[in-house]
Amino acid sequence: MEEQQWHVIYSKPRNEKKVHAALAEAGFEVYCPLNKTRRKWSDRYKVVEEPLFRSYVFIKINGNQLYDILKFDGVVRFLYWNRKPAIVREEEIELIKRFLGEHESVRLESTEFQVDQAVNFTASNLMGQQGKVLEVRNKEVKVLIESMGYYLVATVDKAKLEPSRAKSI
């Protein structure tokens, strides 16, 4: 049996949570990263959870299940990288989970992926021991998730940062 890997589904706009629920109900291991954001209503502030990656849902399947997933309502196609369905490493999924678990109001910045841009991770105890960070400037830490060509950006208090002793990945 072929090993299961994380793939990226492109869903219809504003259907990420519905696609996630339908695939989870069907027994698939799925992940829809939700970003906690503080929104202002006319009379109050409220923390809402919105998908971090618009129209993206992650699913752990093997290659021969790709076409079965396309039959689900709300699924448009798979995200491709270098003319193949994009595969996201398990470590990257875990990094996203840890990052979102510790930070609110995370934003995305698109980037052109270049291998030689990777640097040693300057870790915060909150984010775990490994990862790839492109830049630490003022109070911002930019973490690159290579498979997707996006930066996750969070504002972290410098007092909570320390150089990582972990080997770079």
Short mmCIF file of C-alpha atoms in Angstrom, two decimals:
data_model
loop_
_atom_site.label_atom_id
_atom_site.label_comp_id
_atom_site.label_asym_id
_atom_site.label_seq_id
_atom_site.Cartn_x
_atom_site.Cartn_y
_atom_site.Cartn_z
CA MET A 1 0.00 0.00 0.00
CA GLU A 2 1.25 3.46 -0.93
CA GLU A 3 2.25 5.79 1.91
CA GLN A 4 -0.17 8.55 2.77
CA GLN A 5 1.04 12.13 2.34
CA TRP A 6 -0.46 15.54 2.94
CA HIS A 7 -1.92 17.14 -0.19
CA VAL A 8 -3.57 20.54 -0.67
CA ILE A 9 -7.14 20.78 -1.90
CA TYR A 10 -8.32 23.95 -3.57
CA SER A 11 -11.95 24.50 -2.54
CA LYS A 12 -14.67 26.83 -3.72
CA PRO A 13 -14.41 30.26 -2.04
CA ARG A 14 -15.68 30.27 1.57
CA ASN A 15 -16.19 26.49 1.51
CA GLU A 16 -13.08 25.46 3.45
CA LYS A 17 -14.94 24.49 6.63
CA LYS A 18 -17.68 22.63 4.70
CA VAL A 19 -15.13 20.67 2.68
CA HIS A 20 -13.20 19.89 5.86
CA ALA A 21 -16.36 18.63 7.61
CA ALA A 22 -17.48 16.48 4.65
CA LEU A 23 -14.07 14.84 4.21
CA ALA A 24 -13.67 14.26 7.96
CA GLU A 25 -17.12 12.68 8.09
CA ALA A 26 -16.06 10.38 5.24
CA GLY A 27 -13.14 9.21 7.40
CA PHE A 28 -10.25 11.15 5.87
CA GLU A 29 -7.55 12.84 7.94
CA VAL A 30 -8.00 16.52 7.06
CA TYR A 31 -6.74 19.82 8.43
CA CYS A 32 -8.10 23.30 7.85
CA PRO A 33 -5.82 25.77 9.68
CA LEU A 34 -8.00 28.31 11.46
CA ASN A 35 -6.64 31.71 12.42
CA LYS A 36 -8.09 33.42 15.49
CA THR A 37 -8.75 37.04 14.60
CA ARG A 38 -10.27 39.79 16.68
CA ARG A 39 -13.12 41.46 14.76
CA LYS A 40 -15.10 44.53 15.69
CA TRP A 41 -18.86 44.40 15.56
CA SER A 42 -20.92 47.55 16.01
CA ASP A 43 -21.26 46.96 19.76
CA ARG A 44 -18.33 44.70 20.69
CA TYR A 45 -15.16 42.88 19.72
CA LYS A 46 -15.27 39.16 19.04
CA VAL A 47 -12.61 36.54 18.32
CA VAL A 48 -13.55 34.58 15.19
CA GLU A 49 -11.84 31.66 13.51
CA GLU A 50 -11.18 32.10 9.80
CA PRO A 51 -9.26 29.80 7.46
CA LEU A 52 -5.62 30.87 7.34
CA PHE A 53 -5.18 29.72 3.73
CA ARG A 54 -8.14 30.94 1.69
CA SER A 55 -9.70 28.08 -0.31
CA TYR A 56 -7.11 25.53 0.92
CA VAL A 57 -7.74 22.35 2.92
CA PHE A 58 -5.03 19.80 3.70
CA ILE A 59 -5.77 16.10 3.37
CA LYS A 60 -3.62 13.06 4.13
CA ILE A 61 -4.14 10.46 1.40
CA ASN A 62 -2.19 8.22 -0.94
CA GLY A 63 -1.83 9.05 -4.63
CA ASN A 64 -4.52 6.67 -5.87
CA GLN A 65 -7.20 8.49 -3.81
CA LEU A 66 -6.77 11.83 -5.60
CA TYR A 67 -9.69 11.37 -8.00
CA ASP A 68 -12.03 10.12 -5.25
CA ILE A 69 -11.57 13.41 -3.38
CA LEU A 70 -12.54 15.50 -6.41
CA LYS A 71 -16.09 14.05 -6.20
CA PHE A 72 -16.82 15.85 -2.93
CA ASP A 73 -19.00 18.95 -3.09
CA GLY A 74 -16.94 22.14 -2.78
CA VAL A 75 -13.66 20.56 -3.93
CA VAL A 76 -12.36 22.26 -7.08
CA ARG A 77 -8.97 20.65 -7.65
CA PHE A 78 -5.66 19.84 -6.02
CA LEU A 79 -2.93 22.44 -5.70
CA TYR A 80 -0.03 21.64 -8.02
CA TRP A 81 3.66 22.37 -7.48
CA ASN A 82 6.10 21.70 -10.34
CA ARG A 83 3.33 20.03 -12.39
CA LYS A 84 2.55 17.45 -9.68
CA PRO A 85 -0.01 17.50 -6.87
CA ALA A 86 1.66 19.49 -4.08
CA ILE A 87 2.86 17.43 -1.13
CA VAL A 88 3.30 19.06 2.25
CA ARG A 89 5.67 17.43 4.74
CA GLU A 90 4.27 16.25 8.08
CA GLU A 91 6.71 18.60 9.87
CA GLU A 92 5.23 21.58 8.03
CA ILE A 93 1.69 20.65 9.06
CA GLU A 94 2.88 20.32 12.67
CA LEU A 95 4.66 23.69 12.44
CA ILE A 96 1.45 25.37 11.23
CA LYS A 97 -0.50 23.75 14.10
CA ARG A 98 2.03 24.87 16.72
CA PHE A 99 2.32 28.34 15.23
CA LEU A 100 -1.46 28.88 15.17
CA GLY A 101 -1.76 27.40 18.65
CA GLU A 102 0.48 30.13 20.04
CA HIS A 103 -0.37 33.17 17.92
CA GLU A 104 -3.48 35.07 16.95
CA SER A 105 -4.06 37.32 13.96
CA VAL A 106 -1.45 35.58 11.80
CA ARG A 107 -1.24 36.94 8.27
CA LEU A 108 0.15 35.48 5.05
CA GLU A 109 2.62 37.08 2.68
CA SER A 110 3.19 35.50 -0.71
CA THR A 111 6.77 34.81 -1.74
CA GLU A 112 8.71 33.31 -4.61
CA PHE A 113 10.37 30.18 -3.23
CA GLN A 114 14.13 30.06 -3.51
CA VAL A 115 16.05 27.26 -1.81
CA ASP A 116 19.01 29.43 -0.76
CA GLN A 117 16.75 31.82 1.18
CA ALA A 118 16.42 29.35 4.07
CA VAL A 119 18.22 30.31 7.28
CA ASN A 120 18.75 28.73 10.67
CA PHE A 121 15.65 29.02 12.81
CA THR A 122 15.78 31.52 15.65
CA ALA A 123 13.32 29.74 17.93
CA SER A 124 10.84 30.89 20.47
CA ASN A 125 9.94 28.27 23.03
CA LEU A 126 6.37 28.78 21.87
CA MET A 127 7.02 27.70 18.30
CA GLY A 128 8.97 24.50 18.92
CA GLN A 129 12.53 23.58 18.25
CA GLN A 130 12.84 23.53 14.48
CA GLY A 131 11.62 25.40 11.45
CA LYS A 132 12.84 27.75 8.80
CA VAL A 133 12.87 31.43 9.52
CA LEU A 134 13.79 33.94 6.89
CA GLU A 135 13.94 37.06 8.99
CA VAL A 136 13.67 38.40 12.51
CA ARG A 137 13.19 42.16 12.48
CA ASN A 138 11.94 44.36 15.28
CA LYS A 139 9.15 42.23 16.73
CA GLU A 140 8.31 40.21 13.63
CA VAL A 141 9.39 36.65 12.90
CA LYS A 142 8.89 35.36 9.36
CA VAL A 143 8.64 31.57 9.06
CA LEU A 144 8.72 30.08 5.56
CA ILE A 145 6.63 27.02 4.77
CA GLU A 146 8.41 25.89 1.63
CA SER A 147 5.83 23.62 0.06
CA MET A 148 3.32 26.39 -0.25
CA GLY A 149 5.29 29.53 -1.08
CA TYR A 150 3.87 31.57 1.81
CA TYR A 151 5.29 33.22 4.90
CA LEU A 152 3.48 32.86 8.19
CA VAL A 153 4.03 36.16 9.98
CA ALA A 154 3.37 36.75 13.67
CA THR A 155 4.42 39.49 16.02
CA VAL A 156 6.38 37.96 18.89
CA ASP A 157 7.81 39.84 21.89
CA LYS A 158 11.62 39.74 21.60
CA ALA A 159 11.87 38.89 25.30
CA LYS A 160 10.33 35.51 24.39
CA LEU A 161 12.87 34.76 21.65
CA GLU A 162 16.18 32.98 21.95
CA PRO A 163 18.60 31.51 19.42
CA SER A 164 17.87 27.90 18.55
CA ARG A 165 20.38 25.22 19.38
CA ALA A 166 18.57 22.79 17.07
CA LYS A 167 20.12 21.82 13.76
CA SER A 168 18.59 23.49 10.75
CA ILE A 169 16.34 21.39 8.55
#
